[in-house]
Amino acid sequence: MPVDEGVFIDLPELPDVRLDFQNAQLPEIEDGDADVVKQTYASPDWIYYEEANGIRSVLNSGAVGRIPLPEASTTALMLIRFYAVARSDGTPYLVRFLDQDGGELSHHLICQSESRLARFLVASGAAEISVRLENLDGALANDLHVHIRIGVARLIPINNGLELH
């Protein structure tokens, strides 16, 4: 495996594909302006929450939460760090990330309370993504109020690279 500054890189580098971290989009949830975060993660889908220790996150208020995306002319990498709370009875559920047409971008099976990282590509021109909580039979999990806590959501443009349509 190649080594970059002492870090082993397990995926091959693609020539001419660069992540533009300097121009990452979506407001910072933990350290960003509260008003801007509340506009992006709007009610009734999301609840802006500040813990006693000062850590901020957005919590789902229902089974589907929409995240509007800024206008982008290139494909972007979406990174979402979230904490999923297990059901009190232990019944597993799915967290699905969907594009604006309902196509699945990523999914996570939740069996215990834990922090997760979702990462997926978002096509240029996408207006929003949604976070959908489902029972294993595909039905909406309407009993999971405030079970998803998003602490970080960054949309990172990809330059000179992939174009998804």
PDB file of N, CA and C in Angstrom, residues 86-153:
ATOM      1  N   ALA A  86     -30.045   3.494  19.576  1.00  0.00           N
ATOM      2  CA  ALA A  86     -30.749   2.223  19.411  1.00  0.00           C
ATOM      3  C   ALA A  86     -32.169   2.330  19.957  1.00  0.00           C
ATOM      4  N   ARG A  87     -33.048   1.536  19.411  1.00  0.00           N
ATOM      5  CA  ARG A  87     -34.400   1.435  19.970  1.00  0.00           C
ATOM      6  C   ARG A  87     -34.312   0.813  21.361  1.00  0.00           C
ATOM      7  N   SER A  88     -35.198   1.246  22.220  1.00  0.00           N
ATOM      8  CA  SER A  88     -35.165   0.741  23.602  1.00  0.00           C
ATOM      9  C   SER A  88     -35.421  -0.766  23.667  1.00  0.00           C
ATOM     10  N   ASP A  89     -36.183  -1.313  22.705  1.00  0.00           N
ATOM     11  CA  ASP A  89     -36.442  -2.757  22.710  1.00  0.00           C
ATOM     12  C   ASP A  89     -35.403  -3.539  21.898  1.00  0.00           C
ATOM     13  N   GLY A  90     -34.437  -2.823  21.312  1.00  0.00           N
ATOM     14  CA  GLY A  90     -33.367  -3.490  20.566  1.00  0.00           C
ATOM     15  C   GLY A  90     -33.692  -3.838  19.127  1.00  0.00           C
ATOM     16  N   THR A  91     -34.889  -3.528  18.654  1.00  0.00           N
ATOM     17  CA  THR A  91     -35.253  -3.841  17.267  1.00  0.00           C
ATOM     18  C   THR A  91     -34.416  -2.999  16.318  1.00  0.00           C
ATOM     19  N   PRO A  92     -33.721  -3.630  15.370  1.00  0.00           N
ATOM     20  CA  PRO A  92     -32.899  -2.871  14.420  1.00  0.00           C
ATOM     21  C   PRO A  92     -33.738  -1.998  13.487  1.00  0.00           C
ATOM     22  N   TYR A  93     -33.096  -0.987  12.955  1.00  0.00           N
ATOM     23  CA  TYR A  93     -33.715  -0.134  11.953  1.00  0.00           C
ATOM     24  C   TYR A  93     -32.653   0.334  10.969  1.00  0.00           C
ATOM     25  N   LEU A  94     -33.090   0.909   9.869  1.00  0.00           N
ATOM     26  CA  LEU A  94     -32.193   1.403   8.827  1.00  0.00           C
ATOM     27  C   LEU A  94     -32.204   2.923   8.792  1.00  0.00           C
ATOM     28  N   VAL A  95     -31.024   3.501   8.572  1.00  0.00           N
ATOM     29  CA  VAL A  95     -30.885   4.914   8.238  1.00  0.00           C
ATOM     30  C   VAL A  95     -30.480   4.930   6.771  1.00  0.00           C
ATOM     31  N   ARG A  96     -31.326   5.489   5.924  1.00  0.00           N
ATOM     32  CA  ARG A  96     -31.042   5.547   4.489  1.00  0.00           C
ATOM     33  C   ARG A  96     -30.859   6.991   4.070  1.00  0.00           C
ATOM     34  N   PHE A  97     -29.841   7.234   3.268  1.00  0.00           N
ATOM     35  CA  PHE A  97     -29.601   8.550   2.664  1.00  0.00           C
ATOM     36  C   PHE A  97     -30.034   8.445   1.221  1.00  0.00           C
ATOM     37  N   LEU A  98     -30.938   9.339   0.811  1.00  0.00           N
ATOM     38  CA  LEU A  98     -31.544   9.271  -0.520  1.00  0.00           C
ATOM     39  C   LEU A  98     -31.311  10.558  -1.285  1.00  0.00           C
ATOM     40  N   ASP A  99     -31.216  10.428  -2.610  1.00  0.00           N
ATOM     41  CA  ASP A  99     -31.127  11.633  -3.436  1.00  0.00           C
ATOM     42  C   ASP A  99     -32.528  12.198  -3.622  1.00  0.00           C
ATOM     43  N   GLN A 100     -32.619  13.314  -4.340  1.00  0.00           N
ATOM     44  CA  GLN A 100     -33.909  13.994  -4.491  1.00  0.00           C
ATOM     45  C   GLN A 100     -34.932  13.180  -5.276  1.00  0.00           C
ATOM     46  N   ASP A 101     -34.480  12.152  -6.000  1.00  0.00           N
ATOM     47  CA  ASP A 101     -35.398  11.296  -6.746  1.00  0.00           C
ATOM     48  C   ASP A 101     -35.724  10.011  -5.995  1.00  0.00           C
ATOM     49  N   GLY A 102     -35.237   9.886  -4.749  1.00  0.00           N
ATOM     50  CA  GLY A 102     -35.503   8.695  -3.948  1.00  0.00           C
ATOM     51  C   GLY A 102     -34.491   7.579  -4.133  1.00  0.00           C
ATOM     52  N   GLY A 103     -33.450   7.816  -4.936  1.00  0.00           N
ATOM     53  CA  GLY A 103     -32.417   6.802  -5.126  1.00  0.00           C
ATOM     54  C   GLY A 103     -31.510   6.719  -3.897  1.00  0.00           C
ATOM     55  N   GLU A 104     -31.161   5.513  -3.520  1.00  0.00           N
ATOM     56  CA  GLU A 104     -30.331   5.332  -2.327  1.00  0.00           C
ATOM     57  C   GLU A 104     -28.881   5.717  -2.593  1.00  0.00           C
ATOM     58  N   LEU A 105     -28.325   6.521  -1.696  1.00  0.00           N
ATOM     59  CA  LEU A 105     -26.928   6.933  -1.755  1.00  0.00           C
ATOM     60  C   LEU A 105     -26.076   6.134  -0.770  1.00  0.00           C
ATOM     61  N   SER A 106     -26.676   5.767   0.354  1.00  0.00           N
ATOM     62  CA  SER A 106     -25.981   5.029   1.406  1.00  0.00           C
ATOM     63  C   SER A 106     -27.026   4.541   2.400  1.00  0.00           C
ATOM     64  N   HIS A 107     -26.686   3.493   3.148  1.00  0.00           N
ATOM     65  CA  HIS A 107     -27.583   3.053   4.221  1.00  0.00           C
ATOM     66  C   HIS A 107     -26.760   2.454   5.358  1.00  0.00           C
ATOM     67  N   HIS A 108     -27.369   2.468   6.551  1.00  0.00           N
ATOM     68  CA  HIS A 108     -26.727   1.944   7.749  1.00  0.00           C
ATOM     69  C   HIS A 108     -27.755   1.161   8.554  1.00  0.00           C
ATOM     70  N   LEU A 109     -27.397  -0.045   8.933  1.00  0.00           N
ATOM     71  CA  LEU A 109     -28.235  -0.851   9.807  1.00  0.00           C
ATOM     72  C   LEU A 109     -27.868  -0.500  11.244  1.00  0.00           C
ATOM     73  N   ILE A 110     -28.856  -0.073  12.027  1.00  0.00           N
ATOM     74  CA  ILE A 110     -28.613   0.355  13.403  1.00  0.00           C
ATOM     75  C   ILE A 110     -29.146  -0.719  14.355  1.00  0.00           C
ATOM     76  N   CYS A 111     -28.221  -1.310  15.112  1.00  0.00           N
ATOM     77  CA  CYS A 111     -28.577  -2.334  16.095  1.00  0.00           C
ATOM     78  C   CYS A 111     -28.208  -1.909  17.509  1.00  0.00           C
ATOM     79  N   GLN A 112     -27.321  -0.935  17.607  1.00  0.00           N
ATOM     80  CA  GLN A 112     -26.891  -0.422  18.909  1.00  0.00           C
ATOM     81  C   GLN A 112     -26.606   1.066  18.767  1.00  0.00           C
ATOM     82  N   SER A 113     -26.559   1.765  19.885  1.00  0.00           N
ATOM     83  CA  SER A 113     -26.246   3.194  19.851  1.00  0.00           C
ATOM     84  C   SER A 113     -24.770   3.361  19.549  1.00  0.00           C
ATOM     85  N   GLU A 114     -24.485   4.135  18.498  1.00  0.00           N
ATOM     86  CA  GLU A 114     -23.096   4.360  18.117  1.00  0.00           C
ATOM     87  C   GLU A 114     -22.982   5.486  17.112  1.00  0.00           C
ATOM     88  N   SER A 115     -21.763   6.007  17.012  1.00  0.00           N
ATOM     89  CA  SER A 115     -21.452   7.048  16.040  1.00  0.00           C
ATOM     90  C   SER A 115     -21.124   6.389  14.710  1.00  0.00           C
ATOM     91  N   ARG A 116     -21.571   7.010  13.628  1.00  0.00           N
ATOM     92  CA  ARG A 116     -21.349   6.486  12.281  1.00  0.00           C
ATOM     93  C   ARG A 116     -20.866   7.596  11.366  1.00  0.00           C
ATOM     94  N   LEU A 117     -20.190   7.195  10.287  1.00  0.00           N
ATOM     95  CA  LEU A 117     -19.802   8.120   9.227  1.00  0.00           C
ATOM     96  C   LEU A 117     -20.420   7.630   7.933  1.00  0.00           C
ATOM     97  N   ALA A 118     -21.284   8.452   7.347  1.00  0.00           N
ATOM     98  CA  ALA A 118     -21.833   8.158   6.025  1.00  0.00           C
ATOM     99  C   ALA A 118     -21.014   8.955   5.017  1.00  0.00           C
ATOM    100  N   ARG A 119     -20.635   8.324   3.937  1.00  0.00           N
ATOM    101  CA  ARG A 119     -19.914   9.014   2.870  1.00  0.00           C
ATOM    102  C   ARG A 119     -20.428   8.483   1.540  1.00  0.00           C
ATOM    103  N   PHE A 120     -20.759   9.431   0.674  1.00  0.00           N
ATOM    104  CA  PHE A 120     -21.314   9.048  -0.622  1.00  0.00           C
ATOM    105  C   PHE A 120     -21.174  10.207  -1.588  1.00  0.00           C
ATOM    106  N   LEU A 121     -21.304   9.913  -2.877  1.00  0.00           N
ATOM    107  CA  LEU A 121     -21.225  10.932  -3.909  1.00  0.00           C
ATOM    108  C   LEU A 121     -22.598  11.538  -4.176  1.00  0.00           C
ATOM    109  N   VAL A 122     -22.593  12.837  -4.410  1.00  0.00           N
ATOM    110  CA  VAL A 122     -23.816  13.562  -4.756  1.00  0.00           C
ATOM    111  C   VAL A 122     -23.610  14.163  -6.142  1.00  0.00           C
ATOM    112  N   ALA A 123     -24.540  13.914  -7.025  1.00  0.00           N
ATOM    113  CA  ALA A 123     -24.433  14.394  -8.405  1.00  0.00           C
ATOM    114  C   ALA A 123     -24.532  15.916  -8.476  1.00  0.00           C
ATOM    115  N   SER A 124     -23.861  16.481  -9.466  1.00  0.00           N
ATOM    116  CA  SER A 124     -23.966  17.926  -9.681  1.00  0.00           C
ATOM    117  C   SER A 124     -25.426  18.290  -9.926  1.00  0.00           C
ATOM    118  N   GLY A 125     -25.830  19.434  -9.434  1.00  0.00           N
ATOM    119  CA  GLY A 125     -27.197  19.904  -9.633  1.00  0.00           C
ATOM    120  C   GLY A 125     -28.203  19.348  -8.644  1.00  0.00           C
ATOM    121  N   ALA A 126     -27.795  18.453  -7.740  1.00  0.00           N
ATOM    122  CA  ALA A 126     -28.742  17.911  -6.757  1.00  0.00           C
ATOM    123  C   ALA A 126     -29.198  19.032  -5.829  1.00  0.00           C
ATOM    124  N   ALA A 127     -30.497  19.118  -5.603  1.00  0.00           N
ATOM    125  CA  ALA A 127     -31.052  20.190  -4.785  1.00  0.00           C
ATOM    126  C   ALA A 127     -31.169  19.815  -3.316  1.00  0.00           C
ATOM    127  N   GLU A 128     -31.280  18.518  -3.025  1.00  0.00           N
ATOM    128  CA  GLU A 128     -31.393  18.078  -1.638  1.00  0.00           C
ATOM    129  C   GLU A 128     -31.099  16.597  -1.534  1.00  0.00           C
ATOM    130  N   ILE A 129     -30.815  16.187  -0.299  1.00  0.00           N
ATOM    131  CA  ILE A 129     -30.794  14.770   0.036  1.00  0.00           C
ATOM    132  C   ILE A 129     -31.739  14.605   1.220  1.00  0.00           C
ATOM    133  N   SER A 130     -32.100  13.384   1.492  1.00  0.00           N
ATOM    134  CA  SER A 130     -32.944  13.154   2.664  1.00  0.00           C
ATOM    135  C   SER A 130     -32.390  11.995   3.480  1.00  0.00           C
ATOM    136  N   VAL A 131     -32.683  12.057   4.770  1.00  0.00           N
ATOM    137  CA  VAL A 131     -32.327  11.009   5.713  1.00  0.00           C
ATOM    138  C   VAL A 131     -33.642  10.343   6.084  1.00  0.00           C
ATOM    139  N   ARG A 132     -33.738   9.049   5.831  1.00  0.00           N
ATOM    140  CA  ARG A 132     -34.992   8.321   6.033  1.00  0.00           C
ATOM    141  C   ARG A 132     -34.751   7.175   7.008  1.00  0.00           C
ATOM    142  N   LEU A 133     -35.562   7.116   8.063  1.00  0.00           N
ATOM    143  CA  LEU A 133     -35.474   6.043   9.043  1.00  0.00           C
ATOM    144  C   LEU A 133     -36.571   5.039   8.750  1.00  0.00           C
ATOM    145  N   GLU A 134     -36.156   3.770   8.603  1.00  0.00           N
ATOM    146  CA  GLU A 134     -37.100   2.724   8.205  1.00  0.00           C
ATOM    147  C   GLU A 134     -36.989   1.517   9.103  1.00  0.00           C
ATOM    148  N   ASN A 135     -38.122   0.835   9.241  1.00  0.00           N
ATOM    149  CA  ASN A 135     -38.117  -0.503   9.822  1.00  0.00           C
ATOM    150  C   ASN A 135     -37.507  -1.438   8.784  1.00  0.00           C
ATOM    151  N   LEU A 136     -37.160  -2.633   9.188  1.00  0.00           N
ATOM    152  CA  LEU A 136     -36.526  -3.556   8.242  1.00  0.00           C
ATOM    153  C   LEU A 136     -37.452  -3.994   7.120  1.00  0.00           C
ATOM    154  N   ASP A 137     -38.772  -3.805   7.283  1.00  0.00           N
ATOM    155  CA  ASP A 137     -39.711  -4.135   6.205  1.00  0.00           C
ATOM    156  C   ASP A 137     -39.881  -2.997   5.208  1.00  0.00           C
ATOM    157  N   GLY A 138     -39.148  -1.865   5.404  1.00  0.00           N
ATOM    158  CA  GLY A 138     -39.211  -0.727   4.488  1.00  0.00           C
ATOM    159  C   GLY A 138     -40.202   0.351   4.904  1.00  0.00           C
ATOM    160  N   ALA A 139     -41.031   0.077   5.901  1.00  0.00           N
ATOM    161  CA  ALA A 139     -41.994   1.079   6.372  1.00  0.00           C
ATOM    162  C   ALA A 139     -41.258   2.167   7.157  1.00  0.00           C
ATOM    163  N   LEU A 140     -41.802   3.386   7.106  1.00  0.00           N
ATOM    164  CA  LEU A 140     -41.215   4.479   7.882  1.00  0.00           C
ATOM    165  C   LEU A 140     -41.210   4.131   9.366  1.00  0.00           C
ATOM    166  N   ALA A 141     -40.116   4.472  10.033  1.00  0.00           N
ATOM    167  CA  ALA A 141     -39.976   4.222  11.470  1.00  0.00           C
ATOM    168  C   ALA A 141     -40.400   5.490  12.208  1.00  0.00           C
ATOM    169  N   ASN A 142     -41.686   5.660  12.381  1.00  0.00           N
ATOM    170  CA  ASN A 142     -42.228   6.880  12.974  1.00  0.00           C
ATOM    171  C   ASN A 142     -42.027   6.977  14.486  1.00  0.00           C
ATOM    172  N   ASP A 143     -41.501   5.936  15.100  1.00  0.00           N
ATOM    173  CA  ASP A 143     -41.274   5.933  16.549  1.00  0.00           C
ATOM    174  C   ASP A 143     -39.865   6.393  16.929  1.00  0.00           C
ATOM    175  N   LEU A 144     -39.086   6.861  15.981  1.00  0.00           N
ATOM    176  CA  LEU A 144     -37.677   7.168  16.238  1.00  0.00           C
ATOM    177  C   LEU A 144     -37.384   8.666  16.318  1.00  0.00           C
ATOM    178  N   HIS A 145     -38.262   9.400  16.973  1.00  0.00           N
ATOM    179  CA  HIS A 145     -38.066  10.831  17.207  1.00  0.00           C
ATOM    180  C   HIS A 145     -36.755  11.048  17.973  1.00  0.00           C
ATOM    181  N   VAL A 146     -35.904  11.947  17.487  1.00  0.00           N
ATOM    182  CA  VAL A 146     -34.588  12.319  18.032  1.00  0.00           C
ATOM    183  C   VAL A 146     -33.650  11.121  18.222  1.00  0.00           C
ATOM    184  N   HIS A 147     -33.698  10.160  17.323  1.00  0.00           N
ATOM    185  CA  HIS A 147     -32.777   9.019  17.364  1.00  0.00           C
ATOM    186  C   HIS A 147     -31.537   9.233  16.499  1.00  0.00           C
ATOM    187  N   ILE A 148     -31.552  10.252  15.636  1.00  0.00           N
ATOM    188  CA  ILE A 148     -30.398  10.569  14.799  1.00  0.00           C
ATOM    189  C   ILE A 148     -29.910  11.960  15.177  1.00  0.00           C
ATOM    190  N   ARG A 149     -28.627  12.061  15.497  1.00  0.00           N
ATOM    191  CA  ARG A 149     -28.019  13.332  15.896  1.00  0.00           C
ATOM    192  C   ARG A 149     -26.847  13.595  14.967  1.00  0.00           C
ATOM    193  N   ILE A 150     -27.009  14.552  14.070  1.00  0.00           N
ATOM    194  CA  ILE A 150     -25.952  14.882  13.117  1.00  0.00           C
ATOM    195  C   ILE A 150     -25.076  15.972  13.722  1.00  0.00           C
ATOM    196  N   GLY A 151     -23.783  15.683  13.800  1.00  0.00           N
ATOM    197  CA  GLY A 151     -22.827  16.653  14.323  1.00  0.00           C
ATOM    198  C   GLY A 151     -22.012  17.320  13.241  1.00  0.00           C
ATOM    199  N   VAL A 152     -21.780  16.589  12.150  1.00  0.00           N
ATOM    200  CA  VAL A 152     -20.984  17.113  11.038  1.00  0.00           C
ATOM    201  C   VAL A 152     -21.642  16.684   9.737  1.00  0.00           C
ATOM    202  N   ALA A 153     -21.811  17.625   8.829  1.00  0.00           N
ATOM    203  CA  ALA A 153     -22.283  17.336   7.474  1.00  0.00           C
ATOM    204  C   ALA A 153     -21.542  18.287   6.542  1.00  0.00           C
TER     205      ALA A 153
END
